[in-house]
mmCIF file of C-alpha atoms in Angstrom:
data_model
loop_
_atom_site.group_PDB
_atom_site.id
_atom_site.type_symbol
_atom_site.label_atom_id
_atom_site.label_comp_id
_atom_site.label_asym_id
_atom_site.label_seq_id
_atom_site.Cartn_x
_atom_site.Cartn_y
_atom_site.Cartn_z
ATOM 1 C CA MET A 145 0.000 0.000 0.000
ATOM 2 C CA ALA A 146 1.156 3.561 -0.655
ATOM 3 C CA LYS A 147 2.134 5.286 2.520
ATOM 4 C CA SER A 148 1.396 8.947 3.188
ATOM 5 C CA ASN A 149 4.371 11.193 3.900
ATOM 6 C CA SER A 150 3.752 14.882 4.468
ATOM 7 C CA LYS A 151 7.515 15.533 4.387
ATOM 8 C CA VAL A 152 7.952 14.510 0.738
ATOM 9 C CA SER A 153 9.516 17.404 -1.162
ATOM 10 C CA GLU A 154 7.518 19.344 -3.728
ATOM 11 C CA THR A 155 10.162 18.447 -6.315
ATOM 12 C CA VAL A 156 9.376 14.739 -5.871
ATOM 13 C CA ILE A 157 5.625 15.367 -5.952
ATOM 14 C CA ARG A 158 5.947 17.266 -9.229
ATOM 15 C CA ARG A 159 7.772 14.326 -10.798
ATOM 16 C CA LEU A 160 4.960 11.882 -10.004
ATOM 17 C CA PRO A 161 2.658 13.001 -12.858
ATOM 18 C CA LYS A 162 5.465 12.320 -15.328
ATOM 19 C CA TYR A 163 5.900 8.804 -13.952
ATOM 20 C CA HIS A 164 2.134 8.358 -14.205
ATOM 21 C CA ARG A 165 2.075 9.506 -17.836
ATOM 22 C CA TYR A 166 4.839 7.172 -18.967
ATOM 23 C CA LEU A 167 3.425 4.220 -17.041
ATOM 24 C CA SER A 168 0.033 4.827 -18.685
ATOM 25 C CA GLU A 169 1.713 4.793 -22.109
ATOM 26 C CA LEU A 170 3.474 1.528 -21.231
ATOM 27 C CA LEU A 171 0.148 -0.039 -20.233
ATOM 28 C CA GLU A 172 -1.314 0.980 -23.584
ATOM 29 C CA LYS A 173 1.562 -0.932 -25.198
ATOM 30 C CA ASN A 174 0.849 -3.974 -22.995
ATOM 31 C CA VAL A 175 4.181 -3.710 -21.177
ATOM 32 C CA ASP A 176 3.960 -5.716 -17.935
ATOM 33 C CA ARG A 177 7.134 -4.714 -16.128
ATOM 34 C CA ILE A 178 9.940 -2.205 -16.305
ATOM 35 C CA SER A 179 13.233 -1.653 -14.504
ATOM 36 C CA SER A 180 14.264 1.639 -12.951
ATOM 37 C CA GLN A 181 16.965 1.861 -15.632
ATOM 38 C CA GLU A 182 14.415 1.479 -18.421
ATOM 39 C CA LEU A 183 12.117 3.996 -16.733
ATOM 40 C CA SER A 184 15.108 6.322 -16.501
ATOM 41 C CA GLY A 185 15.507 6.166 -20.285
ATOM 42 C CA LEU A 186 11.885 7.215 -20.731
ATOM 43 C CA THR A 187 11.609 9.955 -18.109
ATOM 44 C CA GLY A 188 15.088 11.468 -18.189
ATOM 45 C CA PHE A 189 15.509 11.002 -14.419
ATOM 46 C CA THR A 190 18.325 8.781 -13.174
ATOM 47 C CA ALA A 191 17.498 5.239 -12.054
ATOM 48 C CA SER A 192 18.767 6.128 -8.585
ATOM 49 C CA GLN A 193 16.497 9.192 -8.443
ATOM 50 C CA ILE A 194 13.486 7.137 -9.501
ATOM 51 C CA ARG A 195 14.122 4.571 -6.774
ATOM 52 C CA GLN A 196 14.597 7.333 -4.191
ATOM 53 C CA ASP A 197 11.382 9.055 -5.285
ATOM 54 C CA LEU A 198 9.319 5.878 -5.056
ATOM 55 C CA ASN A 199 10.912 4.867 -1.757
ATOM 56 C CA ASN A 200 9.293 7.948 -0.230
ATOM 57 C CA PHE A 201 5.992 6.097 -0.607
ATOM 58 C CA GLY A 202 7.032 2.504 -0.020
ATOM 59 C CA GLY A 203 9.228 1.557 -2.969
ATOM 60 C CA PHE A 204 6.995 -0.955 -4.835
ATOM 61 C CA GLY A 205 9.829 -2.593 -6.821
ATOM 62 C CA GLN A 206 11.406 -6.047 -6.554
ATOM 63 C CA GLN A 207 15.126 -6.617 -6.953
ATOM 64 C CA GLY A 208 15.832 -8.543 -10.134
ATOM 65 C CA TYR A 209 12.296 -7.942 -11.416
ATOM 66 C CA GLY A 210 11.810 -4.195 -11.469
ATOM 67 C CA TYR A 211 8.327 -2.718 -11.279
ATOM 68 C CA ASN A 212 5.004 -4.197 -12.249
ATOM 69 C CA VAL A 213 3.724 -1.426 -14.528
ATOM 70 C CA GLU A 214 0.013 -1.773 -13.730
ATOM 71 C CA ALA A 215 0.593 -2.081 -9.970
ATOM 72 C CA LEU A 216 2.973 0.880 -9.894
ATOM 73 C CA ARG A 217 0.588 3.065 -11.906
ATOM 74 C CA GLY A 218 -2.186 2.072 -9.496
ATOM 75 C CA GLN A 219 -0.083 3.061 -6.494
ATOM 76 C CA ILE A 220 0.746 6.412 -8.069
ATOM 77 C CA ASP A 221 -3.004 6.863 -8.707
ATOM 78 C CA LYS A 222 -3.507 6.526 -4.955
ATOM 79 C CA ILE A 223 -0.584 8.783 -4.074
ATOM 80 C CA LEU A 224 -1.881 11.491 -6.413
ATOM 81 C CA GLY A 225 -5.434 10.936 -5.190
ATOM 82 C CA ILE A 226 -6.843 10.198 -8.636
ATOM 83 C CA ASP A 227 -8.264 6.829 -7.680
ATOM 84 C CA ARG A 228 -11.414 8.789 -6.824
ATOM 85 C CA ILE A 229 -13.539 11.517 -8.460
ATOM 86 C CA TYR A 230 -13.561 15.179 -7.406
ATOM 87 C CA LYS A 231 -16.626 17.241 -8.257
ATOM 88 C CA THR A 232 -15.302 20.366 -9.951
ATOM 89 C CA ILE A 233 -16.679 23.703 -11.157
ATOM 90 C CA ILE A 234 -15.263 26.490 -13.315
ATOM 91 C CA VAL A 235 -15.910 30.178 -12.708
ATOM 92 C CA GLY A 236 -15.499 32.084 -15.944
ATOM 93 C CA ALA A 237 -17.182 30.688 -19.072
ATOM 94 C CA GLY A 238 -15.059 32.633 -21.539
ATOM 95 C CA ARG A 239 -12.689 31.075 -24.053
ATOM 96 C CA LEU A 240 -10.271 29.660 -21.490
ATOM 97 C CA GLY A 241 -12.973 28.290 -19.211
ATOM 98 C CA SER A 242 -14.786 26.728 -22.148
ATOM 99 C CA VAL A 243 -11.651 25.086 -23.516
ATOM 100 C CA ILE A 244 -10.740 23.695 -20.094
ATOM 101 C CA SER A 245 -14.250 22.327 -19.561
ATOM 102 C CA MET A 246 -14.048 20.393 -22.834
ATOM 103 C CA TYR A 247 -10.716 18.740 -22.088
ATOM 104 C CA GLY A 248 -11.370 15.011 -21.816
ATOM 105 C CA GLY A 249 -8.294 14.353 -19.702
ATOM 106 C CA PHE A 250 -9.890 15.920 -16.640
ATOM 107 C CA LYS A 251 -12.241 13.064 -15.914
ATOM 108 C CA GLU A 252 -9.481 10.545 -16.600
ATOM 109 C CA SER A 253 -7.455 12.355 -13.924
ATOM 110 C CA GLY A 254 -10.296 12.247 -11.411
ATOM 111 C CA PHE A 255 -11.830 15.705 -11.903
ATOM 112 C CA ASP A 256 -15.454 15.766 -13.030
ATOM 113 C CA ILE A 257 -16.433 19.258 -14.214
ATOM 114 C CA ILE A 258 -20.138 19.509 -13.504
ATOM 115 C CA ALA A 259 -20.878 23.228 -14.001
ATOM 116 C CA LEU A 260 -19.579 26.599 -15.168
ATOM 117 C CA PHE A 261 -20.507 30.006 -13.766
ATOM 118 C CA ASP A 262 -20.502 33.429 -15.378
ATOM 119 C CA LYS A 263 -22.049 36.896 -15.075
ATOM 120 C CA ASP A 264 -22.798 37.194 -18.801
ATOM 121 C CA LYS A 265 -26.570 36.859 -19.208
ATOM 122 C CA ASP A 266 -26.109 35.643 -22.798
ATOM 123 C CA LYS A 267 -24.118 32.659 -21.539
ATOM 124 C CA VAL A 268 -26.209 31.789 -18.474
ATOM 125 C CA GLY A 269 -28.685 29.034 -19.304
ATOM 126 C CA THR A 270 -26.589 27.681 -22.178
ATOM 127 C CA ASN A 271 -24.161 24.768 -22.207
ATOM 128 C CA VAL A 272 -20.558 24.111 -23.120
ATOM 129 C CA GLY A 273 -20.858 20.610 -24.505
ATOM 130 C CA ASP A 274 -23.099 18.963 -21.919
ATOM 131 C CA ILE A 275 -21.931 21.186 -19.047
ATOM 132 C CA PRO A 276 -24.463 23.844 -17.955
ATOM 133 C CA ILE A 277 -23.589 27.485 -17.322
ATOM 134 C CA TYR A 278 -25.190 29.086 -14.253
ATOM 135 C CA HIS A 279 -25.229 32.642 -12.991
ATOM 136 C CA PHE A 280 -22.364 33.783 -10.808
ATOM 137 C CA ASP A 281 -24.760 34.457 -7.907
ATOM 138 C CA MET A 282 -25.519 30.733 -7.592
ATOM 139 C CA ILE A 283 -21.931 29.605 -6.884
ATOM 140 C CA GLU A 284 -22.112 29.341 -3.099
ATOM 141 C CA ASP A 285 -25.430 27.486 -2.965
ATOM 142 C CA TYR A 286 -24.376 25.149 -5.770
ATOM 143 C CA ILE A 287 -21.099 24.208 -4.074
ATOM 144 C CA LYS A 288 -22.883 23.346 -0.843
ATOM 145 C CA LYS A 289 -25.750 21.490 -2.527
ATOM 146 C CA TYR A 290 -23.524 19.267 -4.691
ATOM 147 C CA ASN A 291 -20.547 18.968 -2.339
ATOM 148 C CA VAL A 292 -18.134 20.451 -4.857
ATOM 149 C CA GLU A 293 -14.524 19.914 -3.828
ATOM 150 C CA VAL A 294 -12.496 21.730 -6.491
ATOM 151 C CA GLY A 295 -12.930 25.161 -8.050
ATOM 152 C CA ILE A 296 -11.215 26.454 -11.189
ATOM 153 C CA ILE A 297 -10.778 30.204 -11.667
ATOM 154 C CA THR A 298 -10.532 31.504 -15.242
ATOM 155 C CA VAL A 299 -11.570 35.118 -14.708
ATOM 156 C CA PRO A 300 -9.431 38.291 -14.925
ATOM 157 C CA LYS A 301 -7.080 39.187 -12.084
ATOM 158 C CA THR A 302 -9.442 41.715 -10.492
ATOM 159 C CA GLY A 303 -12.153 39.182 -9.672
ATOM 160 C CA ALA A 304 -10.045 36.186 -8.701
ATOM 161 C CA GLN A 305 -9.646 36.835 -4.963
ATOM 162 C CA SER A 306 -13.364 37.406 -4.403
ATOM 163 C CA ILE A 307 -14.098 34.096 -6.123
ATOM 164 C CA ALA A 308 -11.474 32.362 -3.998
ATOM 165 C CA ASP A 309 -13.165 33.844 -0.902
ATOM 166 C CA ILE A 310 -16.506 32.378 -2.022
ATOM 167 C CA PHE A 311 -14.851 29.022 -2.616
ATOM 168 C CA VAL A 312 -13.312 28.994 0.848
ATOM 169 C CA LYS A 313 -16.543 30.120 2.517
ATOM 170 C CA SER A 314 -18.450 27.369 0.709
ATOM 171 C CA GLY A 315 -16.071 24.597 1.748
ATOM 172 C CA ILE A 316 -13.906 24.047 -1.324
ATOM 173 C CA LYS A 317 -10.455 22.709 -0.433
ATOM 174 C CA GLY A 318 -8.725 22.787 -3.827
ATOM 175 C CA ILE A 319 -8.370 25.723 -6.233
ATOM 176 C CA TRP A 320 -6.829 25.702 -9.715
ATOM 177 C CA ASN A 321 -6.092 29.343 -10.458
ATOM 178 C CA PHE A 322 -5.482 30.705 -13.959
ATOM 179 C CA ALA A 323 -5.745 34.375 -12.943
ATOM 180 C CA PRO A 324 -2.362 36.189 -12.864
ATOM 181 C CA THR A 325 -2.505 36.954 -9.158
ATOM 182 C CA ASP A 326 -1.515 35.294 -5.890
ATOM 183 C CA LEU A 327 -4.556 34.186 -3.925
ATOM 184 C CA ILE A 328 -4.798 34.500 -0.157
ATOM 185 C CA VAL A 329 -6.458 31.438 1.359
ATOM 186 C CA PRO A 330 -6.337 29.506 4.663
ATOM 187 C CA GLU A 331 -3.571 26.945 5.132
ATOM 188 C CA ASP A 332 -5.960 24.025 4.707
ATOM 189 C CA VAL A 333 -6.917 25.132 1.173
ATOM 190 C CA VAL A 334 -4.629 23.997 -1.645
ATOM 191 C CA VAL A 335 -4.002 26.425 -4.510
ATOM 192 C CA GLU A 336 -2.279 25.450 -7.745
ATOM 193 C CA SER A 337 -1.667 28.529 -9.883
ATOM 194 C CA VAL A 338 -0.993 28.319 -13.605
ATOM 195 C CA ARG A 339 1.163 31.196 -14.820
ATOM 196 C CA LEU A 340 0.964 31.119 -18.611
ATOM 197 C CA ASN A 341 2.896 34.368 -18.987
ATOM 198 C CA ASP A 342 5.608 33.220 -16.583
ATOM 199 C CA SER A 343 6.088 30.120 -18.706
ATOM 200 C CA LEU A 344 6.383 32.212 -21.860
ATOM 201 C CA LEU A 345 8.955 34.493 -20.214
ATOM 202 C CA THR A 346 10.968 31.446 -19.170
ATOM 203 C CA LEU A 347 10.842 30.202 -22.759
ATOM 204 C CA SER A 348 12.006 33.629 -23.936
ATOM 205 C CA TYR A 349 14.933 33.515 -21.512
ATOM 206 C CA TYR A 350 16.160 30.166 -22.836
ATOM 207 C CA LEU A 351 15.738 31.305 -26.439
ATOM 208 C CA THR A 352 17.808 34.380 -25.612
ATOM 209 C CA GLU A 353 20.495 32.213 -24.008
ATOM 210 C CA GLU A 354 20.635 30.057 -27.128
#
C-alpha cells in the first residue's frame, strides 16, 4: 500500500505526474514490467532518483524484477489521489474556461467538471458541450448542494480573490487558479496557480540564451 508522507519534497511530488504519464503509455503498449533503468531512459531522471522518489511512498519494486507497470501506476493513482472523483466547477465561461471544460483528460485524472458560472446573461442558461452554465450568484449554494470539492478560476485578475473567498466560505479545499494573481487562502486550502505568462517568459529567456 502507498504510505502517506507529508515531508515529501515538492520536487518529488511534481515528478509523479510524469511517472504516471509514462506508465500509462506503457500499459497501452501492454508492457507488464519495467526496470528503474528502463524507466530512466523514458523519463530522463536517473534510475537512482526514480528509486529514491518511489521509496518515499514505499518503494513498490522487486530486486531482479523491477516494477510491475500496472501495480505501480495504481499506487501512483492513490498517491496522487486520482483513484477517486472530485466534483469540480469552473468560474469564468469565456474562451479559457470553455476550452478547459471540454478537455477530456480531466475526468481521466479524477476531476469531473459539472458546471460553469458566469455573469454574462447571454451565456447563463446555455451549455458548453453537456456542461451547464449558471449565474455567478448561484456559486455558493451550488457548491454546498452538490458537495463540490475543487474550483477552477478563469476570470481576470481583479475578480479572482473574491471568487477564492466564495470558494473557501463554501467549503472548497482545492483551487486551480489561472488568474495572474496570488490568492490569499487559509492553510488548509490547496491552490495550484498556472502562470501562462511566466512560462512564456521562461521560454524567452532560454531562447535568448541560445
